[in-house]
Amino acid sequence: MNKMNPRIQTGRATRAGTIRTGGFTLLELLVVIVIIGLLAGYVGPKYFAQEGKAKTKVARAQIDGFEKALDAYRIDVGRYPTTEQGLGALDARPDNETRWAGPYLKRAVPVDPWGKPYLYRLPGEKGEVDIYSLGRDGKAGGEGEDADVGNWN
């Protein structure tokens, strides 16, 4: 502070004799940007790997819910829906099903976390019924996020 006028503030004097008023230099800003870039490069891939795992877990949870709803359908109707009726039979009464007491899901059958419809097969190849998603790539098989997710695994 200036002794003569307490309201006037002066900056710090530098070696060159100029007054520095407290801003950031270009070098300081560049160092901060580089540090942020390094952190984003380290954290980004870890975040996106977790996102893929989360989608697989969501698919497994939804398939588990379909299994429970299919069991309730079978108790009421006496059999599982046909492959042609599919999972839609859990939400809307199929033609000529007099004992249907649904809907068996709170909402319409959702698509899988990758935006594709779940697949249903009766009789199943891996169990009594197969409910599955083909994963991110939409093709049978695969590994990681591209792997099939079904009621058998």
Short mmCIF file of N, CA and C in Angstrom, two decimals:
data_model
loop_
_atom_site.label_atom_id
_atom_site.label_comp_id
_atom_site.label_asym_id
_atom_site.label_seq_id
_atom_site.Cartn_x
_atom_site.Cartn_y
_atom_site.Cartn_z
N MET A 1 0.84 -1.18 0.00
CA MET A 1 0.00 0.00 0.00
C MET A 1 0.88 1.24 0.00
N ASN A 2 0.39 2.24 -0.59
CA ASN A 2 1.07 3.53 -0.65
C ASN A 2 0.83 4.26 0.66
N LYS A 3 1.91 4.79 1.26
CA LYS A 3 1.78 5.45 2.57
C LYS A 3 1.01 6.75 2.47
N MET A 4 1.11 7.43 1.37
CA MET A 4 0.42 8.71 1.24
C MET A 4 -1.09 8.52 0.99
N ASN A 5 -1.45 7.58 0.19
CA ASN A 5 -2.85 7.33 -0.11
C ASN A 5 -3.11 5.84 0.09
N PRO A 6 -3.76 5.44 1.20
CA PRO A 6 -3.93 4.02 1.51
C PRO A 6 -4.81 3.28 0.51
N ARG A 7 -5.55 3.98 -0.32
CA ARG A 7 -6.42 3.30 -1.29
C ARG A 7 -5.66 2.87 -2.55
N ILE A 8 -4.53 3.38 -2.79
CA ILE A 8 -3.77 3.04 -4.00
C ILE A 8 -2.85 1.88 -3.67
N GLN A 9 -2.97 0.79 -4.45
CA GLN A 9 -2.10 -0.36 -4.27
C GLN A 9 -1.07 -0.36 -5.39
N THR A 10 0.12 -0.71 -5.03
CA THR A 10 1.14 -0.82 -6.06
C THR A 10 1.56 -2.27 -6.17
N GLY A 11 2.04 -2.64 -7.33
CA GLY A 11 2.48 -4.01 -7.54
C GLY A 11 3.87 -4.21 -6.99
N ARG A 12 4.40 -5.45 -7.13
CA ARG A 12 5.74 -5.77 -6.68
C ARG A 12 6.74 -5.34 -7.75
N ALA A 13 7.82 -4.79 -7.32
CA ALA A 13 8.87 -4.40 -8.27
C ALA A 13 9.66 -5.63 -8.65
N THR A 14 10.00 -5.77 -9.93
CA THR A 14 10.80 -6.89 -10.40
C THR A 14 12.23 -6.43 -10.59
N ARG A 15 13.14 -7.33 -10.98
CA ARG A 15 14.56 -6.97 -11.17
C ARG A 15 14.74 -5.90 -12.24
N ALA A 16 13.87 -5.96 -13.25
CA ALA A 16 14.02 -4.99 -14.34
C ALA A 16 13.49 -3.63 -13.94
N GLY A 17 12.92 -3.53 -12.77
CA GLY A 17 12.42 -2.25 -12.30
C GLY A 17 10.98 -1.98 -12.69
N THR A 18 10.33 -2.93 -13.39
CA THR A 18 8.93 -2.71 -13.76
C THR A 18 8.03 -3.22 -12.64
N ILE A 19 6.82 -2.82 -12.68
CA ILE A 19 5.85 -3.21 -11.67
C ILE A 19 5.09 -4.44 -12.18
N ARG A 20 5.02 -5.48 -11.37
CA ARG A 20 4.26 -6.68 -11.71
C ARG A 20 2.93 -6.62 -10.95
N THR A 21 1.82 -6.77 -11.67
CA THR A 21 0.52 -6.56 -11.06
C THR A 21 -0.19 -7.84 -10.64
N GLY A 22 0.41 -9.02 -10.77
CA GLY A 22 -0.18 -10.23 -10.22
C GLY A 22 -0.84 -11.16 -11.22
N GLY A 23 -0.69 -11.00 -12.51
CA GLY A 23 -1.26 -11.91 -13.49
C GLY A 23 -0.37 -13.12 -13.70
N PHE A 24 -0.81 -14.06 -14.55
CA PHE A 24 -0.02 -15.25 -14.86
C PHE A 24 0.77 -15.00 -16.13
N THR A 25 1.96 -15.57 -16.19
CA THR A 25 2.76 -15.46 -17.41
C THR A 25 2.33 -16.56 -18.37
N LEU A 26 2.70 -16.40 -19.61
CA LEU A 26 2.39 -17.40 -20.62
C LEU A 26 3.00 -18.75 -20.26
N LEU A 27 4.21 -18.75 -19.74
CA LEU A 27 4.88 -19.98 -19.34
C LEU A 27 4.11 -20.70 -18.23
N GLU A 28 3.64 -19.97 -17.24
CA GLU A 28 2.86 -20.58 -16.16
C GLU A 28 1.57 -21.20 -16.70
N LEU A 29 0.90 -20.52 -17.60
CA LEU A 29 -0.32 -21.07 -18.20
C LEU A 29 -0.03 -22.33 -19.00
N LEU A 30 1.06 -22.34 -19.75
CA LEU A 30 1.42 -23.52 -20.54
C LEU A 30 1.72 -24.72 -19.64
N VAL A 31 2.40 -24.48 -18.52
CA VAL A 31 2.71 -25.57 -17.59
C VAL A 31 1.41 -26.16 -17.03
N VAL A 32 0.46 -25.32 -16.67
CA VAL A 32 -0.82 -25.80 -16.15
C VAL A 32 -1.57 -26.59 -17.21
N ILE A 33 -1.57 -26.12 -18.45
CA ILE A 33 -2.25 -26.83 -19.54
C ILE A 33 -1.61 -28.19 -19.78
N VAL A 34 -0.29 -28.28 -19.73
CA VAL A 34 0.40 -29.56 -19.91
C VAL A 34 0.04 -30.53 -18.77
N ILE A 35 0.00 -30.04 -17.55
CA ILE A 35 -0.36 -30.90 -16.41
C ILE A 35 -1.78 -31.41 -16.56
N ILE A 36 -2.71 -30.56 -16.95
CA ILE A 36 -4.10 -30.98 -17.15
C ILE A 36 -4.17 -32.01 -18.28
N GLY A 37 -3.42 -31.81 -19.35
CA GLY A 37 -3.39 -32.77 -20.45
C GLY A 37 -2.86 -34.12 -20.02
N LEU A 38 -1.80 -34.13 -19.20
CA LEU A 38 -1.25 -35.40 -18.71
C LEU A 38 -2.25 -36.13 -17.82
N LEU A 39 -2.93 -35.39 -16.95
CA LEU A 39 -3.94 -36.01 -16.10
C LEU A 39 -5.09 -36.58 -16.93
N ALA A 40 -5.55 -35.85 -17.93
CA ALA A 40 -6.64 -36.33 -18.78
C ALA A 40 -6.19 -37.57 -19.55
N GLY A 41 -4.94 -37.60 -20.01
CA GLY A 41 -4.43 -38.77 -20.72
C GLY A 41 -4.33 -39.99 -19.83
N TYR A 42 -4.14 -39.80 -18.56
CA TYR A 42 -4.05 -40.92 -17.62
C TYR A 42 -5.43 -41.38 -17.16
N VAL A 43 -6.31 -40.43 -16.84
CA VAL A 43 -7.62 -40.75 -16.27
C VAL A 43 -8.62 -41.15 -17.36
N GLY A 44 -8.56 -40.54 -18.52
CA GLY A 44 -9.52 -40.79 -19.60
C GLY A 44 -9.68 -42.26 -19.95
N PRO A 45 -8.61 -42.97 -20.31
CA PRO A 45 -8.77 -44.39 -20.67
C PRO A 45 -9.32 -45.24 -19.53
N LYS A 46 -8.94 -44.93 -18.30
CA LYS A 46 -9.47 -45.69 -17.16
C LYS A 46 -10.98 -45.45 -17.01
N TYR A 47 -11.42 -44.23 -17.25
CA TYR A 47 -12.85 -43.92 -17.16
C TYR A 47 -13.62 -44.68 -18.23
N PHE A 48 -13.13 -44.67 -19.47
CA PHE A 48 -13.87 -45.32 -20.55
C PHE A 48 -13.86 -46.83 -20.41
N ALA A 49 -12.84 -47.41 -19.80
CA ALA A 49 -12.83 -48.85 -19.54
C ALA A 49 -13.91 -49.19 -18.53
N GLN A 50 -14.11 -48.34 -17.53
CA GLN A 50 -15.16 -48.56 -16.54
C GLN A 50 -16.54 -48.43 -17.16
N GLU A 51 -16.68 -47.55 -18.14
CA GLU A 51 -17.96 -47.37 -18.80
C GLU A 51 -18.38 -48.65 -19.52
N GLY A 52 -17.43 -49.32 -20.19
CA GLY A 52 -17.73 -50.58 -20.87
C GLY A 52 -18.15 -51.66 -19.90
N LYS A 53 -17.47 -51.75 -18.76
CA LYS A 53 -17.83 -52.74 -17.74
C LYS A 53 -19.21 -52.44 -17.18
N ALA A 54 -19.52 -51.17 -17.02
CA ALA A 54 -20.83 -50.80 -16.47
C ALA A 54 -21.94 -51.20 -17.43
N LYS A 55 -21.73 -51.03 -18.73
CA LYS A 55 -22.75 -51.43 -19.70
C LYS A 55 -22.99 -52.94 -19.65
N THR A 56 -21.92 -53.71 -19.50
CA THR A 56 -22.06 -55.16 -19.41
C THR A 56 -22.85 -55.53 -18.15
N LYS A 57 -22.59 -54.85 -17.03
CA LYS A 57 -23.33 -55.13 -15.79
C LYS A 57 -24.80 -54.76 -15.93
N VAL A 58 -25.09 -53.66 -16.62
CA VAL A 58 -26.48 -53.27 -16.85
C VAL A 58 -27.19 -54.33 -17.68
N ALA A 59 -26.53 -54.84 -18.72
CA ALA A 59 -27.13 -55.88 -19.56
C ALA A 59 -27.42 -57.13 -18.73
N ARG A 60 -26.48 -57.53 -17.88
CA ARG A 60 -26.71 -58.71 -17.04
C ARG A 60 -27.90 -58.50 -16.09
N ALA A 61 -28.00 -57.32 -15.52
CA ALA A 61 -29.11 -57.03 -14.60
C ALA A 61 -30.45 -57.03 -15.34
N GLN A 62 -30.49 -56.46 -16.54
CA GLN A 62 -31.74 -56.46 -17.30
C GLN A 62 -32.13 -57.88 -17.70
N ILE A 63 -31.16 -58.69 -18.11
CA ILE A 63 -31.45 -60.08 -18.48
C ILE A 63 -31.99 -60.84 -17.27
N ASP A 64 -31.43 -60.59 -16.10
CA ASP A 64 -31.92 -61.22 -14.88
C ASP A 64 -33.38 -60.84 -14.62
N GLY A 65 -33.72 -59.57 -14.85
CA GLY A 65 -35.09 -59.12 -14.71
C GLY A 65 -36.02 -59.80 -15.71
N PHE A 66 -35.54 -59.99 -16.94
CA PHE A 66 -36.35 -60.69 -17.96
C PHE A 66 -36.61 -62.13 -17.53
N GLU A 67 -35.60 -62.78 -16.95
CA GLU A 67 -35.78 -64.16 -16.49
C GLU A 67 -36.88 -64.25 -15.44
N LYS A 68 -36.87 -63.34 -14.49
CA LYS A 68 -37.90 -63.34 -13.44
C LYS A 68 -39.28 -63.09 -14.04
N ALA A 69 -39.37 -62.16 -14.97
CA ALA A 69 -40.65 -61.87 -15.62
C ALA A 69 -41.11 -63.07 -16.45
N LEU A 70 -40.19 -63.75 -17.12
CA LEU A 70 -40.56 -64.94 -17.91
C LEU A 70 -41.06 -66.06 -17.01
N ASP A 71 -40.47 -66.20 -15.83
CA ASP A 71 -40.95 -67.21 -14.88
C ASP A 71 -42.38 -66.90 -14.44
N ALA A 72 -42.68 -65.64 -14.18
CA ALA A 72 -44.05 -65.26 -13.81
C ALA A 72 -45.00 -65.51 -14.98
N TYR A 73 -44.57 -65.23 -16.19
CA TYR A 73 -45.38 -65.49 -17.39
C TYR A 73 -45.68 -66.98 -17.48
N ARG A 74 -44.67 -67.81 -17.27
CA ARG A 74 -44.84 -69.26 -17.38
C ARG A 74 -45.81 -69.78 -16.31
N ILE A 75 -45.74 -69.22 -15.12
CA ILE A 75 -46.67 -69.64 -14.06
C ILE A 75 -48.11 -69.33 -14.47
N ASP A 76 -48.34 -68.14 -15.05
CA ASP A 76 -49.70 -67.75 -15.44
C ASP A 76 -50.19 -68.49 -16.69
N VAL A 77 -49.36 -68.56 -17.70
CA VAL A 77 -49.78 -69.08 -19.01
C VAL A 77 -49.56 -70.58 -19.11
N GLY A 78 -48.58 -71.10 -18.41
CA GLY A 78 -48.29 -72.52 -18.45
C GLY A 78 -47.10 -72.88 -19.34
N ARG A 79 -46.55 -71.90 -20.00
CA ARG A 79 -45.37 -72.11 -20.85
C ARG A 79 -44.70 -70.76 -21.09
N TYR A 80 -43.46 -70.81 -21.58
CA TYR A 80 -42.76 -69.58 -21.95
C TYR A 80 -43.31 -69.07 -23.29
N PRO A 81 -43.13 -67.79 -23.59
CA PRO A 81 -43.54 -67.29 -24.90
C PRO A 81 -42.72 -67.96 -26.01
N THR A 82 -43.28 -68.07 -27.18
CA THR A 82 -42.55 -68.64 -28.30
C THR A 82 -41.46 -67.67 -28.76
N THR A 83 -40.54 -68.15 -29.57
CA THR A 83 -39.50 -67.27 -30.11
C THR A 83 -40.13 -66.14 -30.91
N GLU A 84 -41.20 -66.44 -31.65
CA GLU A 84 -41.86 -65.42 -32.46
C GLU A 84 -42.51 -64.35 -31.57
N GLN A 85 -43.10 -64.76 -30.46
CA GLN A 85 -43.70 -63.79 -29.54
C GLN A 85 -42.61 -62.96 -28.87
N GLY A 86 -41.50 -63.58 -28.55
CA GLY A 86 -40.36 -62.91 -27.97
C GLY A 86 -40.63 -62.26 -26.63
N LEU A 87 -39.74 -61.36 -26.26
CA LEU A 87 -39.86 -60.66 -24.97
C LEU A 87 -41.03 -59.68 -24.96
N GLY A 88 -41.54 -59.35 -26.13
CA GLY A 88 -42.70 -58.45 -26.21
C GLY A 88 -43.93 -59.03 -25.52
N ALA A 89 -43.97 -60.37 -25.38
CA ALA A 89 -45.09 -61.02 -24.70
C ALA A 89 -45.13 -60.67 -23.21
N LEU A 90 -44.05 -60.14 -22.68
CA LEU A 90 -44.02 -59.73 -21.27
C LEU A 90 -44.73 -58.40 -21.07
N ASP A 91 -44.88 -57.63 -22.15
CA ASP A 91 -45.43 -56.29 -22.07
C ASP A 91 -46.85 -56.20 -22.64
N ALA A 92 -47.13 -56.97 -23.68
CA ALA A 92 -48.43 -56.91 -24.34
C ALA A 92 -48.98 -58.32 -24.51
N ARG A 93 -50.28 -58.48 -24.32
CA ARG A 93 -50.92 -59.79 -24.41
C ARG A 93 -50.78 -60.35 -25.83
N PRO A 94 -50.18 -61.52 -25.95
CA PRO A 94 -50.14 -62.16 -27.27
C PRO A 94 -51.55 -62.63 -27.66
N ASP A 95 -51.78 -62.77 -28.96
CA ASP A 95 -53.07 -63.25 -29.44
C ASP A 95 -53.35 -64.64 -28.87
N ASN A 96 -54.60 -64.88 -28.51
CA ASN A 96 -55.08 -66.18 -28.04
C ASN A 96 -54.45 -66.64 -26.72
N GLU A 97 -53.97 -65.72 -25.90
CA GLU A 97 -53.45 -66.08 -24.57
C GLU A 97 -54.45 -65.61 -23.53
N THR A 98 -55.37 -66.49 -23.17
CA THR A 98 -56.44 -66.10 -22.24
C THR A 98 -55.97 -66.01 -20.80
N ARG A 99 -54.91 -66.73 -20.45
CA ARG A 99 -54.44 -66.74 -19.05
C ARG A 99 -53.35 -65.71 -18.79
N TRP A 100 -53.04 -64.89 -19.77
CA TRP A 100 -52.01 -63.86 -19.61
C TRP A 100 -52.48 -62.86 -18.56
N ALA A 101 -51.65 -62.58 -17.56
CA ALA A 101 -52.02 -61.66 -16.47
C ALA A 101 -51.02 -60.52 -16.34
N GLY A 102 -50.43 -60.14 -17.44
CA GLY A 102 -49.38 -59.11 -17.42
C GLY A 102 -49.94 -57.71 -17.39
N PRO A 103 -49.14 -56.74 -17.61
CA PRO A 103 -47.74 -56.86 -18.04
C PRO A 103 -46.82 -57.33 -16.91
N TYR A 104 -45.76 -58.00 -17.32
CA TYR A 104 -44.83 -58.60 -16.37
C TYR A 104 -43.60 -57.72 -16.13
N LEU A 105 -43.53 -56.62 -16.84
CA LEU A 105 -42.45 -55.64 -16.64
C LEU A 105 -43.08 -54.29 -16.32
N LYS A 106 -42.39 -53.48 -15.53
CA LYS A 106 -42.92 -52.16 -15.18
C LYS A 106 -42.97 -51.23 -16.39
N ARG A 107 -42.01 -51.42 -17.32
CA ARG A 107 -41.93 -50.59 -18.53
C ARG A 107 -41.81 -51.51 -19.73
N ALA A 108 -41.87 -50.93 -20.90
CA ALA A 108 -41.68 -51.70 -22.13
C ALA A 108 -40.28 -52.33 -22.14
N VAL A 109 -40.12 -53.38 -22.90
CA VAL A 109 -38.83 -54.07 -22.98
C VAL A 109 -37.79 -53.09 -23.52
N PRO A 110 -36.74 -52.82 -22.75
CA PRO A 110 -35.73 -51.86 -23.21
C PRO A 110 -34.77 -52.50 -24.22
N VAL A 111 -34.04 -51.64 -24.92
CA VAL A 111 -32.96 -52.14 -25.76
C VAL A 111 -31.75 -52.35 -24.86
N ASP A 112 -30.76 -53.06 -25.36
CA ASP A 112 -29.56 -53.30 -24.55
C ASP A 112 -28.76 -52.00 -24.42
N PRO A 113 -27.75 -51.96 -23.56
CA PRO A 113 -27.00 -50.73 -23.34
C PRO A 113 -26.28 -50.19 -24.59
N TRP A 114 -26.19 -50.99 -25.64
CA TRP A 114 -25.54 -50.57 -26.88
C TRP A 114 -26.57 -50.17 -27.93
N GLY A 115 -27.84 -50.12 -27.53
CA GLY A 115 -28.89 -49.63 -28.43
C GLY A 115 -29.51 -50.67 -29.34
N LYS A 116 -29.26 -51.94 -29.09
CA LYS A 116 -29.81 -53.01 -29.93
C LYS A 116 -30.83 -53.81 -29.13
N PRO A 117 -31.79 -54.45 -29.80
CA PRO A 117 -32.78 -55.23 -29.05
C PRO A 117 -32.17 -56.49 -28.45
N TYR A 118 -32.69 -56.89 -27.30
CA TYR A 118 -32.29 -58.17 -26.71
C TYR A 118 -32.86 -59.29 -27.57
N LEU A 119 -32.15 -60.41 -27.60
CA LEU A 119 -32.58 -61.56 -28.38
C LEU A 119 -33.13 -62.62 -27.44
N TYR A 120 -34.13 -63.36 -27.93
CA TYR A 120 -34.81 -64.37 -27.13
C TYR A 120 -35.01 -65.60 -28.02
N ARG A 121 -34.76 -66.76 -27.44
CA ARG A 121 -34.89 -68.01 -28.21
C ARG A 121 -35.47 -69.10 -27.31
N LEU A 122 -36.51 -69.79 -27.86
CA LEU A 122 -37.13 -70.94 -27.18
C LEU A 122 -37.31 -72.04 -28.22
N PRO A 123 -36.80 -73.20 -28.04
CA PRO A 123 -35.95 -73.63 -26.93
C PRO A 123 -34.56 -73.01 -27.07
N GLY A 124 -33.93 -72.83 -25.96
CA GLY A 124 -32.61 -72.23 -25.97
C GLY A 124 -31.53 -73.24 -26.34
N GLU A 125 -30.41 -72.73 -26.81
CA GLU A 125 -29.26 -73.59 -27.11
C GLU A 125 -28.41 -73.82 -25.86
N LYS A 126 -28.49 -72.89 -24.91
CA LYS A 126 -27.64 -72.98 -23.71
C LYS A 126 -28.45 -73.19 -22.44
N GLY A 127 -29.75 -73.22 -22.56
CA GLY A 127 -30.64 -73.43 -21.42
C GLY A 127 -32.05 -73.64 -21.93
N GLU A 128 -33.00 -73.65 -21.01
CA GLU A 128 -34.39 -73.83 -21.43
C GLU A 128 -34.83 -72.70 -22.36
N VAL A 129 -34.46 -71.47 -21.99
CA VAL A 129 -34.64 -70.30 -22.86
C VAL A 129 -33.32 -69.54 -22.89
N ASP A 130 -33.05 -68.87 -23.99
CA ASP A 130 -31.87 -68.02 -24.10
C ASP A 130 -32.33 -66.57 -24.23
N ILE A 131 -31.79 -65.72 -23.37
CA ILE A 131 -32.01 -64.28 -23.44
C ILE A 131 -30.62 -63.68 -23.51
N TYR A 132 -30.34 -62.89 -24.54
CA TYR A 132 -28.97 -62.42 -24.68
C TYR A 132 -28.86 -61.15 -25.52
N SER A 133 -27.70 -60.53 -25.37
CA SER A 133 -27.29 -59.38 -26.17
C SER A 133 -25.98 -59.76 -26.85
N LEU A 134 -25.77 -59.27 -28.05
CA LEU A 134 -24.53 -59.57 -28.78
C LEU A 134 -23.40 -58.60 -28.44
N GLY A 135 -23.59 -57.75 -27.47
CA GLY A 135 -22.53 -56.83 -27.04
C GLY A 135 -22.40 -55.63 -27.93
N ARG A 136 -21.32 -54.90 -27.75
CA ARG A 136 -21.11 -53.64 -28.45
C ARG A 136 -21.06 -53.80 -29.96
N ASP A 137 -20.40 -54.88 -30.44
CA ASP A 137 -20.22 -55.03 -31.89
C ASP A 137 -21.43 -55.61 -32.61
N GLY A 138 -22.40 -56.16 -31.86
CA GLY A 138 -23.59 -56.72 -32.48
C GLY A 138 -23.35 -58.02 -33.21
N LYS A 139 -22.22 -58.67 -32.97
CA LYS A 139 -21.88 -59.93 -33.63
C LYS A 139 -21.69 -61.01 -32.57
N ALA A 140 -21.99 -62.25 -32.95
CA ALA A 140 -21.83 -63.36 -32.02
C ALA A 140 -20.37 -63.52 -31.63
N GLY A 141 -20.13 -63.88 -30.38
CA GLY A 141 -18.77 -64.07 -29.88
C GLY A 141 -18.16 -62.74 -29.46
N GLY A 142 -16.85 -62.71 -29.46
CA GLY A 142 -16.14 -61.48 -29.09
C GLY A 142 -15.60 -61.55 -27.69
N GLU A 143 -14.80 -60.53 -27.36
CA GLU A 143 -14.20 -60.44 -26.03
C GLU A 143 -14.42 -59.05 -25.47
N GLY A 144 -14.31 -58.94 -24.16
CA GLY A 144 -14.46 -57.65 -23.50
C GLY A 144 -15.87 -57.11 -23.70
N GLU A 145 -15.96 -55.85 -24.13
CA GLU A 145 -17.26 -55.21 -24.34
C GLU A 145 -17.98 -55.77 -25.57
N ASP A 146 -17.26 -56.44 -26.47
CA ASP A 146 -17.86 -57.06 -27.65
C ASP A 146 -18.42 -58.45 -27.36
N ALA A 147 -18.17 -58.99 -26.18
CA ALA A 147 -18.61 -60.35 -25.84
C ALA A 147 -20.13 -60.39 -25.67
N ASP A 148 -20.68 -61.55 -25.99
CA ASP A 148 -22.12 -61.77 -25.78
C ASP A 148 -22.42 -61.80 -24.29
N VAL A 149 -23.56 -61.27 -23.92
CA VAL A 149 -24.02 -61.30 -22.53
C VAL A 149 -25.36 -62.02 -22.54
N GLY A 150 -25.44 -63.11 -21.77
CA GLY A 150 -26.68 -63.88 -21.79
C GLY A 150 -27.02 -64.45 -20.42
N ASN A 151 -28.16 -65.13 -20.35
CA ASN A 151 -28.58 -65.70 -19.08
C ASN A 151 -27.83 -66.97 -18.75
N TRP A 152 -26.86 -67.35 -19.53
CA TRP A 152 -26.05 -68.52 -19.25
C TRP A 152 -24.69 -68.16 -18.67
N ASN A 153 -24.32 -66.88 -18.66
CA ASN A 153 -23.01 -66.51 -18.11
C ASN A 153 -23.12 -65.43 -17.08
#
